[in-house]
One Martini backbone bead per residue (centre of mass of N, CA, C, O) as a GRO file, in nm:
protein
  127
    1UNK     BB    1   0.098   0.035   0.022
    2UNK     BB    2   0.037   0.371  -0.118
    3UNK     BB    3  -0.123   0.639  -0.008
    4UNK     BB    4  -0.388   0.441   0.047
    5UNK     BB    5  -0.324   0.252  -0.208
    6UNK     BB    6  -0.375  -0.031  -0.344
    7UNK     BB    7  -0.145  -0.236  -0.552
    8UNK     BB    8  -0.272  -0.523  -0.471
    9UNK     BB    9  -0.448  -0.820  -0.556
   10UNK     BB   10  -0.628  -1.078  -0.427
   11UNK     BB   11  -0.804  -1.350  -0.540
   12UNK     BB   12  -0.962  -1.379  -0.253
   13UNK     BB   13  -1.109  -1.074  -0.295
   14UNK     BB   14  -1.352  -1.225  -0.435
   15UNK     BB   15  -1.614  -1.298  -0.581
   16UNK     BB   16  -1.730  -1.542  -0.765
   17UNK     BB   17  -1.815  -1.283  -0.936
   18UNK     BB   18  -1.670  -0.990  -1.055
   19UNK     BB   19  -1.965  -0.926  -1.219
   20UNK     BB   20  -2.136  -0.879  -0.944
   21UNK     BB   21  -2.296  -0.606  -0.941
   22UNK     BB   22  -2.409  -0.356  -0.692
   23UNK     BB   23  -2.252  -0.078  -0.798
   24UNK     BB   24  -2.189   0.129  -1.074
   25UNK     BB   25  -2.064   0.391  -0.891
   26UNK     BB   26  -1.867   0.229  -0.734
   27UNK     BB   27  -1.586   0.160  -0.566
   28UNK     BB   28  -1.377  -0.065  -0.506
   29UNK     BB   29  -1.260  -0.111  -0.189
   30UNK     BB   30  -0.973  -0.218  -0.285
   31UNK     BB   31  -0.930   0.094  -0.420
   32UNK     BB   32  -1.100   0.258  -0.245
   33UNK     BB   33  -1.207   0.555  -0.275
   34UNK     BB   34  -1.266   0.804  -0.482
   35UNK     BB   35  -1.023   0.976  -0.402
   36UNK     BB   36  -0.811   0.748  -0.423
   37UNK     BB   37  -0.864   0.679  -0.718
   38UNK     BB   38  -0.797   0.959  -0.834
   39UNK     BB   39  -0.502   0.946  -0.738
   40UNK     BB   40  -0.424   0.699  -0.897
   41UNK     BB   41  -0.484   0.815  -1.176
   42UNK     BB   42  -0.287   1.050  -1.155
   43UNK     BB   43  -0.031   0.875  -1.120
   44UNK     BB   44  -0.055   0.723  -1.383
   45UNK     BB   45  -0.049   0.972  -1.569
   46UNK     BB   46   0.227   1.086  -1.467
   47UNK     BB   47   0.368   0.802  -1.569
   48UNK     BB   48   0.217   0.747  -1.863
   49UNK     BB   49  -0.043   0.610  -1.815
   50UNK     BB   50  -0.330   0.401  -1.828
   51UNK     BB   51  -0.689   0.375  -1.780
   52UNK     BB   52  -0.888   0.085  -1.716
   53UNK     BB   53  -1.244   0.033  -1.731
   54UNK     BB   54  -1.508  -0.143  -1.632
   55UNK     BB   55  -1.817  -0.231  -1.808
   56UNK     BB   56  -2.145  -0.368  -1.697
   57UNK     BB   57  -2.445  -0.388  -1.895
   58UNK     BB   58  -2.585  -0.692  -1.867
   59UNK     BB   59  -2.544  -0.703  -1.540
   60UNK     BB   60  -2.604  -0.813  -1.205
   61UNK     BB   61  -2.623  -0.866  -0.893
   62UNK     BB   62  -2.825  -0.994  -0.636
   63UNK     BB   63  -2.756  -0.715  -0.448
   64UNK     BB   64  -2.886  -0.516  -0.619
   65UNK     BB   65  -3.109  -0.252  -0.576
   66UNK     BB   66  -3.258  -0.268  -0.852
   67UNK     BB   67  -3.433  -0.517  -0.801
   68UNK     BB   68  -3.631  -0.347  -0.607
   69UNK     BB   69  -3.638  -0.050  -0.743
   70UNK     BB   70  -3.602  -0.186  -1.068
   71UNK     BB   71  -3.750  -0.450  -1.204
   72UNK     BB   72  -3.765  -0.342  -1.513
   73UNK     BB   73  -3.446  -0.400  -1.576
   74UNK     BB   74  -3.535  -0.707  -1.601
   75UNK     BB   75  -3.529  -1.022  -1.670
   76UNK     BB   76  -3.758  -1.287  -1.682
   77UNK     BB   77  -3.817  -1.602  -1.479
   78UNK     BB   78  -4.068  -1.817  -1.388
   79UNK     BB   79  -3.860  -2.070  -1.303
   80UNK     BB   80  -3.739  -1.905  -1.089
   81UNK     BB   81  -3.730  -1.827  -0.759
   82UNK     BB   82  -3.696  -1.493  -0.833
   83UNK     BB   83  -3.783  -1.430  -1.143
   84UNK     BB   84  -3.491  -1.430  -1.258
   85UNK     BB   85  -3.235  -1.398  -1.497
   86UNK     BB   86  -2.984  -1.613  -1.470
   87UNK     BB   87  -2.637  -1.641  -1.520
   88UNK     BB   88  -2.380  -1.857  -1.554
   89UNK     BB   89  -2.297  -1.826  -1.219
   90UNK     BB   90  -2.583  -1.740  -1.059
   91UNK     BB   91  -2.488  -1.420  -0.956
   92UNK     BB   92  -2.638  -1.312  -1.217
   93UNK     BB   93  -2.847  -1.055  -1.370
   94UNK     BB   94  -3.037  -0.983  -1.639
   95UNK     BB   95  -3.063  -0.722  -1.840
   96UNK     BB   96  -3.293  -0.494  -2.005
   97UNK     BB   97  -3.152  -0.320  -2.274
   98UNK     BB   98  -3.441  -0.196  -2.399
   99UNK     BB   99  -3.471  -0.013  -2.168
  100UNK     BB  100  -3.481   0.330  -2.161
  101UNK     BB  101  -3.418   0.388  -1.863
  102UNK     BB  102  -3.161   0.214  -1.850
  103UNK     BB  103  -3.004   0.354  -2.073
  104UNK     BB  104  -2.970   0.620  -1.917
  105UNK     BB  105  -2.820   0.503  -1.675
  106UNK     BB  106  -2.577   0.393  -1.838
  107UNK     BB  107  -2.475   0.666  -1.935
  108UNK     BB  108  -2.412   0.769  -1.647
  109UNK     BB  109  -2.202   0.558  -1.584
  110UNK     BB  110  -2.008   0.639  -1.811
  111UNK     BB  111  -1.966   0.930  -1.718
  112UNK     BB  112  -1.837   0.851  -1.449
  113UNK     BB  113  -1.591   0.709  -1.568
  114UNK     BB  114  -1.481   0.958  -1.712
  115UNK     BB  115  -1.465   1.138  -1.452
  116UNK     BB  116  -1.233   0.946  -1.327
  117UNK     BB  117  -1.013   0.918  -1.590
  118UNK     BB  118  -1.057   0.733  -1.809
  119UNK     BB  119  -0.919   0.611  -2.116
  120UNK     BB  120  -1.065   0.327  -2.092
  121UNK     BB  121  -1.346   0.119  -2.195
  122UNK     BB  122  -1.452  -0.193  -2.091
  123UNK     BB  123  -1.695  -0.393  -2.245
  124UNK     BB  124  -1.893  -0.619  -2.105
  125UNK     BB  125  -2.092  -0.797  -2.292
  126UNK     BB  126  -2.146  -0.674  -2.562
  127UNK     BB  127  -2.448  -0.601  -2.787
   0.00000   0.00000   0.00000
């Protein structure tokens, strides 16, 4: 750790799926808070590096508050216990990306990533 910013992550510090997003606007606590992350980005840029941030528009984790606050954001599966369409690892829920309200929210998430100073956005499972 240097300057309050963790420099290495242990593979044991992950959830079963690192793409089980619970908050699209939050910084992973392993990388510090927003201020610490912005300092990290600044240091990377000062050293001539680039910052790549993942954006996961296809799904969220089962603990994402959108599930209860915005159930219309999700694909439904009447055969699943929670009536949500869970994908690949079982701990991610598929978003209904044709929902116009969700599309607007996702643009705001992307704007937040740009505001953090990302040079590149890697879009996971882009469709």
